[in-house]
């Protein structure tokens, strides 16, 4: 490869960039960084963004063949782990002799599938960008701190934690929230500022949706849902609140009778919540709990990319939960 491994790691215009992981926001940013650097060098850079089904055997050779006009080009290959065996051979051949003025960006999920291509790109000295899925709260907290640093702003540790607690696990939502705070607020961003923008809104509105749904009050739950979405509450916060509400009913309905303090210790809930859930569970049956949990799981998959319409997925779940709450025929 034309550049040494060390220099390639620091250069977005290295002949090959390998972005490894399953965090969509980070993968997209890796691509955006390369494209921005290429267009800074040449505003007329041609960008080709391809999925495995679009990259057939011979396509890469065609895209990277010398041009009469020596134009700069960025070729992005998404889900490289899913490339066909013949196309993988083409890519490996290209890695041995990358073309001038062309940057190849391979997006690979990591893991065992397609590992041969991953190993070949690394052996060839590709610039590598880690894009791991951030499943731990500590990782998301570090991400938020990094976003503030990147934007040249200061935020207290308490503010960063409050933002993670309010928004949840979606990195795009977290990045958007940081950008909004930076744009709207002068000086150091503290916990009070985050609370004013996000914490109260997210906690109050998402749990209001869940409370009205598990109480069987479908119309009120839908009204609360639409208000929450219109004010920017992350859909994943709402599915999380619904799941917590239904699970609490399932736990309490299967527990033995006892004082709220005893049940609180047994179920891991505060005593005040025991009293509230007891009031909410009057119309529920075990079958109703099972139906509601399935509906919430489907909605959760829908809002995380498994469906075309997250709002519809949430509305469907809310209605199903509310109907399940009336499965005994009460109310």
Coordinates of C-alpha atoms in Angstrom, one line a residue:
X1 CA 0.0 0.0 0.0
X2 CA 1.3 3.4 -0.8
X3 CA 1.1 4.8 2.7
X4 CA 2.8 3.3 5.7
X5 CA 0.5 1.8 8.4
X6 CA 1.1 4.5 10.9
X7 CA 0.5 7.4 8.5
X8 CA -2.6 5.7 7.1
X9 CA -4.2 5.6 10.6
X10 CA -4.0 9.4 10.8
X11 CA -5.1 10.1 7.2
X12 CA -8.8 10.0 6.2
X13 CA -7.5 9.9 2.6
X14 CA -5.5 6.7 3.2
X15 CA -6.1 4.3 0.2
X16 CA -8.3 2.1 2.4
X17 CA -10.4 2.8 5.5
X18 CA -11.8 -0.1 7.4
X19 CA -14.7 0.9 9.8
X20 CA -15.4 -2.1 12.1
X21 CA -18.4 -2.4 14.4
X22 CA -22.2 -2.3 14.5
X23 CA -22.9 1.2 15.8
X24 CA -24.6 2.9 12.8
X25 CA -23.9 6.5 13.9
X26 CA -20.1 5.8 14.2
X27 CA -20.1 3.9 10.9
X28 CA -21.8 6.9 9.2
X29 CA -19.4 9.3 10.8
X30 CA -16.4 7.3 9.5
X31 CA -17.8 7.5 6.0
X32 CA -18.6 11.3 6.4
X33 CA -15.0 12.0 7.6
X34 CA -13.5 10.4 4.5
X35 CA -15.9 12.1 2.1
X36 CA -15.4 15.5 3.8
X37 CA -11.6 15.1 3.5
X38 CA -11.9 14.0 -0.2
X39 CA -14.1 16.9 -1.1
X40 CA -11.8 19.3 0.7
X41 CA -9.0 18.0 -1.5
X42 CA -11.3 18.0 -4.6
X43 CA -14.8 19.5 -4.5
X44 CA -15.8 17.3 -7.5
X45 CA -15.0 14.1 -5.7
X46 CA -17.3 11.3 -7.0
X47 CA -18.8 9.2 -4.1
X48 CA -20.2 5.7 -4.7
X49 CA -22.1 4.2 -1.7
X50 CA -22.8 0.5 -2.3
X51 CA -24.4 -2.4 -0.6
X52 CA -23.3 -6.0 -1.1
X53 CA -26.0 -6.7 -3.7
X54 CA -24.8 -3.7 -5.8
X55 CA -21.2 -4.8 -5.8
X56 CA -21.1 -7.8 -8.1
X57 CA -17.9 -9.5 -9.3
X58 CA -16.0 -7.1 -11.6
X59 CA -17.9 -4.0 -10.3
X60 CA -15.0 -2.8 -8.0
X61 CA -12.5 -3.1 -10.9
X62 CA -14.8 -1.0 -13.1
X63 CA -15.2 1.6 -10.4
X64 CA -11.5 1.9 -9.7
X65 CA -10.2 1.8 -13.2
X66 CA -8.1 4.8 -14.3
X67 CA -10.0 7.8 -15.4
X68 CA -9.0 10.1 -18.3
X69 CA -9.7 13.1 -16.0
X70 CA -7.9 11.6 -13.0
X71 CA -10.9 12.4 -10.8
X72 CA -10.9 11.7 -7.1
X73 CA -13.3 9.0 -6.0
X74 CA -14.6 7.5 -2.7
X75 CA -16.0 4.0 -2.9
X76 CA -18.0 3.0 0.1
X77 CA -18.9 -0.7 0.7
X78 CA -21.4 -1.3 3.4
X79 CA -21.9 -4.6 5.2
X80 CA -18.7 -5.9 3.7
X81 CA -19.1 -9.1 5.8
X82 CA -22.0 -10.0 3.4
X83 CA -20.1 -9.8 0.1
X84 CA -20.1 -12.8 -2.1
X85 CA -17.0 -15.0 -2.3
X86 CA -16.2 -13.8 -5.8
X87 CA -16.5 -10.2 -4.8
X88 CA -14.3 -10.7 -1.8
X89 CA -11.6 -12.0 -4.1
X90 CA -12.0 -8.8 -6.1
X91 CA -11.6 -6.7 -3.0
X92 CA -8.6 -8.7 -1.8
X93 CA -6.9 -8.2 -5.2
X94 CA -7.6 -4.5 -5.0
X95 CA -6.1 -4.2 -1.5
X96 CA -2.8 -5.4 -3.0
X97 CA -2.6 -2.5 -5.5
X98 CA -5.0 0.3 -4.6
X99 CA -5.6 2.9 -7.3
X100 CA -4.4 6.5 -7.2
X101 CA -6.9 9.2 -6.2
X102 CA -9.4 6.6 -4.9
X103 CA -10.3 5.9 -1.3
X104 CA -12.0 2.6 -0.5
X105 CA -14.1 2.5 2.6
X106 CA -15.1 -0.9 3.9
X107 CA -17.8 -1.1 6.6
X108 CA -17.6 -4.4 8.4
X109 CA -19.6 -5.6 11.4
X110 CA -16.7 -7.5 12.9
X111 CA -17.0 -11.0 14.2
X112 CA -16.5 -14.3 12.4
X113 CA -18.6 -13.7 9.3
X114 CA -16.4 -12.3 6.5
X115 CA -13.3 -12.5 8.8
X116 CA -11.1 -13.3 5.8
X117 CA -11.7 -9.9 4.3
X118 CA -11.3 -8.2 7.6
X119 CA -7.9 -9.9 8.1
X120 CA -6.8 -9.1 4.6
X121 CA -7.6 -5.4 4.9
X122 CA -5.7 -5.2 8.2
X123 CA -2.7 -7.0 6.8
X124 CA -2.7 -4.6 3.9
X125 CA -2.4 -1.7 6.3
X126 CA -5.8 -0.2 6.1
X127 CA -6.6 2.7 8.3
X128 CA -9.0 1.3 10.9
X129 CA -11.8 3.1 12.7
X130 CA -13.5 1.3 15.6
X131 CA -17.3 1.6 15.6
X132 CA -18.4 -0.7 18.5
X133 CA -22.0 -1.0 19.7
X134 CA -22.3 0.9 22.9
X135 CA -24.2 -1.4 25.2
X136 CA -22.9 -0.2 28.5
X137 CA -24.1 3.0 30.2
X138 CA -20.4 3.9 30.9
X139 CA -19.6 3.8 27.2
X140 CA -22.6 6.1 26.4
X141 CA -21.4 8.5 29.1
X142 CA -17.9 8.6 27.6
X143 CA -19.6 9.2 24.2
X144 CA -21.5 12.2 25.5
X145 CA -18.4 13.7 27.2
X146 CA -16.6 13.3 23.9
X147 CA -19.3 15.0 22.0
X148 CA -19.1 18.1 24.2
X149 CA -15.3 18.1 23.9
X150 CA -15.5 17.9 20.1
X151 CA -17.9 20.8 20.0
X152 CA -15.5 22.8 22.3
X153 CA -17.9 23.1 25.2
X154 CA -17.7 22.2 28.9
X155 CA -20.4 20.1 30.6
X156 CA -20.3 18.9 34.2
X157 CA -20.2 15.1 34.9
X158 CA -23.6 15.4 36.5
X159 CA -25.0 17.0 33.3
X160 CA -23.5 14.2 31.1
X161 CA -25.1 11.5 33.3
X162 CA -28.4 13.3 33.4
X163 CA -28.4 13.4 29.6
X164 CA -27.7 9.7 29.3
X165 CA -30.4 8.9 31.8
X166 CA -33.0 11.1 30.0
X167 CA -32.3 10.1 26.4
X168 CA -31.4 6.4 26.7
X169 CA -29.2 4.3 24.5
X170 CA -29.7 5.8 21.0
X171 CA -26.4 7.5 20.0
X172 CA -28.1 9.6 17.4
X173 CA -30.5 11.0 20.0
X174 CA -27.6 11.7 22.4
X175 CA -25.5 13.4 19.7
X176 CA -28.5 15.5 18.7
X177 CA -29.2 16.5 22.3
X178 CA -25.6 17.6 22.9
X179 CA -25.7 19.6 19.7
X180 CA -28.9 21.3 20.7
X181 CA -27.6 22.2 24.2
X182 CA -24.4 23.6 22.7
X183 CA -26.4 25.7 20.3
X184 CA -28.9 27.0 22.8
X185 CA -26.9 27.4 26.1
X186 CA -24.0 29.7 26.8
X187 CA -21.3 28.8 29.3
X188 CA -20.9 25.5 31.2
X189 CA -23.8 23.1 30.8
X190 CA -24.9 21.7 34.1
X191 CA -27.4 19.3 35.4
X192 CA -30.1 22.0 35.9
X193 CA -29.9 22.9 32.2
X194 CA -30.2 19.3 31.1
X195 CA -33.2 18.8 33.5
X196 CA -34.9 21.9 32.0
X197 CA -34.4 20.5 28.5
X198 CA -34.7 16.8 28.8
X199 CA -34.9 14.9 32.1
X200 CA -38.3 16.1 33.3
X201 CA -39.8 15.8 29.8
X202 CA -38.5 12.3 29.0
X203 CA -39.2 10.8 32.4
X204 CA -42.6 12.4 33.0
X205 CA -44.0 12.0 29.5
X206 CA -42.7 8.4 28.8
X207 CA -44.0 7.1 32.1
X208 CA -47.3 9.0 31.7
X209 CA -47.8 7.0 28.4
X210 CA -47.0 3.8 30.2
X211 CA -49.2 4.5 33.2
X212 CA -52.2 5.4 31.1
X213 CA -51.7 2.3 28.9
X214 CA -51.4 -0.2 31.8
X215 CA -54.5 1.4 33.4
X216 CA -56.4 0.5 30.2
X217 CA -57.0 4.2 29.3
X218 CA -56.2 3.9 25.6
X219 CA -57.3 7.3 24.5
X220 CA -55.4 9.2 27.2
X221 CA -52.3 7.0 26.6
X222 CA -52.4 7.8 22.8
X223 CA -52.8 11.5 23.6
X224 CA -49.8 11.3 25.9
X225 CA -47.8 9.4 23.3
X226 CA -48.4 11.9 20.6
X227 CA -47.5 14.8 22.8
X228 CA -44.3 13.0 23.9
X229 CA -43.2 12.3 20.3
X230 CA -44.1 15.9 19.2
X231 CA -41.8 17.3 21.9
X232 CA -38.9 15.0 20.9
X233 CA -38.9 12.2 23.4
X234 CA -36.9 9.3 22.1
X235 CA -39.2 6.4 21.1
X236 CA -36.9 4.0 22.9
X237 CA -37.7 5.8 26.1
X238 CA -41.4 5.1 25.6
X239 CA -40.9 1.4 24.9
X240 CA -38.7 1.1 27.9
X241 CA -41.3 2.7 30.1
X242 CA -44.0 0.4 28.7
X243 CA -41.9 -2.6 29.3
X244 CA -41.2 -1.6 32.9
X245 CA -44.9 -1.0 33.5
X246 CA -46.1 -4.3 32.2
X247 CA -43.3 -6.3 33.9
X248 CA -44.1 -4.6 37.2
X249 CA -47.7 -5.9 36.9
X250 CA -46.5 -9.4 36.0
X251 CA -44.1 -9.5 38.9
X252 CA -46.6 -8.3 41.4
X253 CA -49.5 -10.5 40.2
X254 CA -47.3 -13.6 40.6
X255 CA -45.9 -12.6 44.0
X256 CA -47.4 -13.8 47.3
X257 CA -49.4 -11.3 49.3
X258 CA -47.7 -9.2 51.9
X259 CA -47.0 -5.8 53.1
X260 CA -45.7 -3.3 50.6
X261 CA -42.4 -3.1 52.4
X262 CA -41.9 -6.9 52.2
X263 CA -43.0 -7.0 48.5
X264 CA -40.7 -4.1 47.7
X265 CA -37.7 -6.0 49.0
X266 CA -38.8 -9.2 47.2
X267 CA -39.5 -7.5 43.9
X268 CA -36.9 -4.8 43.9
X269 CA -39.5 -2.0 43.8
X270 CA -39.9 1.0 46.1
X271 CA -42.9 0.6 48.5
X272 CA -44.8 3.5 46.8
X273 CA -44.7 1.7 43.5
X274 CA -46.2 -1.4 45.0
X275 CA -49.3 0.6 45.9
X276 CA -49.5 2.1 42.5
X277 CA -49.0 -1.2 40.6
X278 CA -51.7 -2.8 42.8
X279 CA -54.2 -0.2 41.6
X280 CA -53.1 -0.6 38.0
X281 CA -53.3 -4.5 37.9
X282 CA -57.0 -4.9 38.6
X283 CA -58.0 -5.7 35.1
X284 CA -55.0 -7.8 34.2
X285 CA -54.7 -11.6 33.6
X286 CA -51.5 -13.7 33.0
X287 CA -52.4 -14.0 29.4
X288 CA -52.9 -10.3 29.1
X289 CA -49.4 -9.7 30.5
X290 CA -47.9 -12.1 28.0
X291 CA -49.8 -10.4 25.1
X292 CA -48.7 -7.0 26.3
X293 CA -45.0 -8.0 26.6
X294 CA -45.0 -9.4 23.1
X295 CA -46.5 -6.2 21.8
X296 CA -43.9 -4.0 23.5
X297 CA -41.1 -6.2 22.3
X298 CA -42.4 -5.8 18.7
X299 CA -42.6 -2.1 19.2
X300 CA -39.1 -1.9 20.6
X301 CA -37.8 -3.7 17.5
X302 CA -39.8 -1.4 15.3
X303 CA -38.4 1.8 16.8
X304 CA -34.8 0.4 16.6
X305 CA -34.9 0.0 12.9
X306 CA -37.0 -3.2 12.4
X307 CA -40.0 -1.3 11.0
X308 CA -40.9 1.5 8.6
X309 CA -43.0 3.6 10.9
X310 CA -41.9 3.8 14.6
X311 CA -44.8 6.0 15.5
X312 CA -47.3 3.4 14.2
X313 CA -45.4 0.7 16.1
X314 CA -45.7 2.6 19.3
X315 CA -49.4 3.4 18.8
X316 CA -50.1 -0.3 18.1
X317 CA -48.3 -1.3 21.3
X318 CA -50.1 1.3 23.4
X319 CA -53.5 0.1 22.2
X320 CA -52.6 -3.5 22.7
X321 CA -51.4 -2.9 26.3
X322 CA -54.5 -0.9 27.1
X323 CA -56.7 -3.7 25.8
X324 CA -54.7 -6.3 27.8
X325 CA -55.3 -4.2 30.9
X326 CA -59.0 -4.7 30.4
X327 CA -58.8 -8.4 29.7
X328 CA -60.8 -9.3 32.8
X329 CA -63.7 -7.2 31.6
X330 CA -63.4 -4.7 34.4
X331 CA -63.5 -0.9 34.1

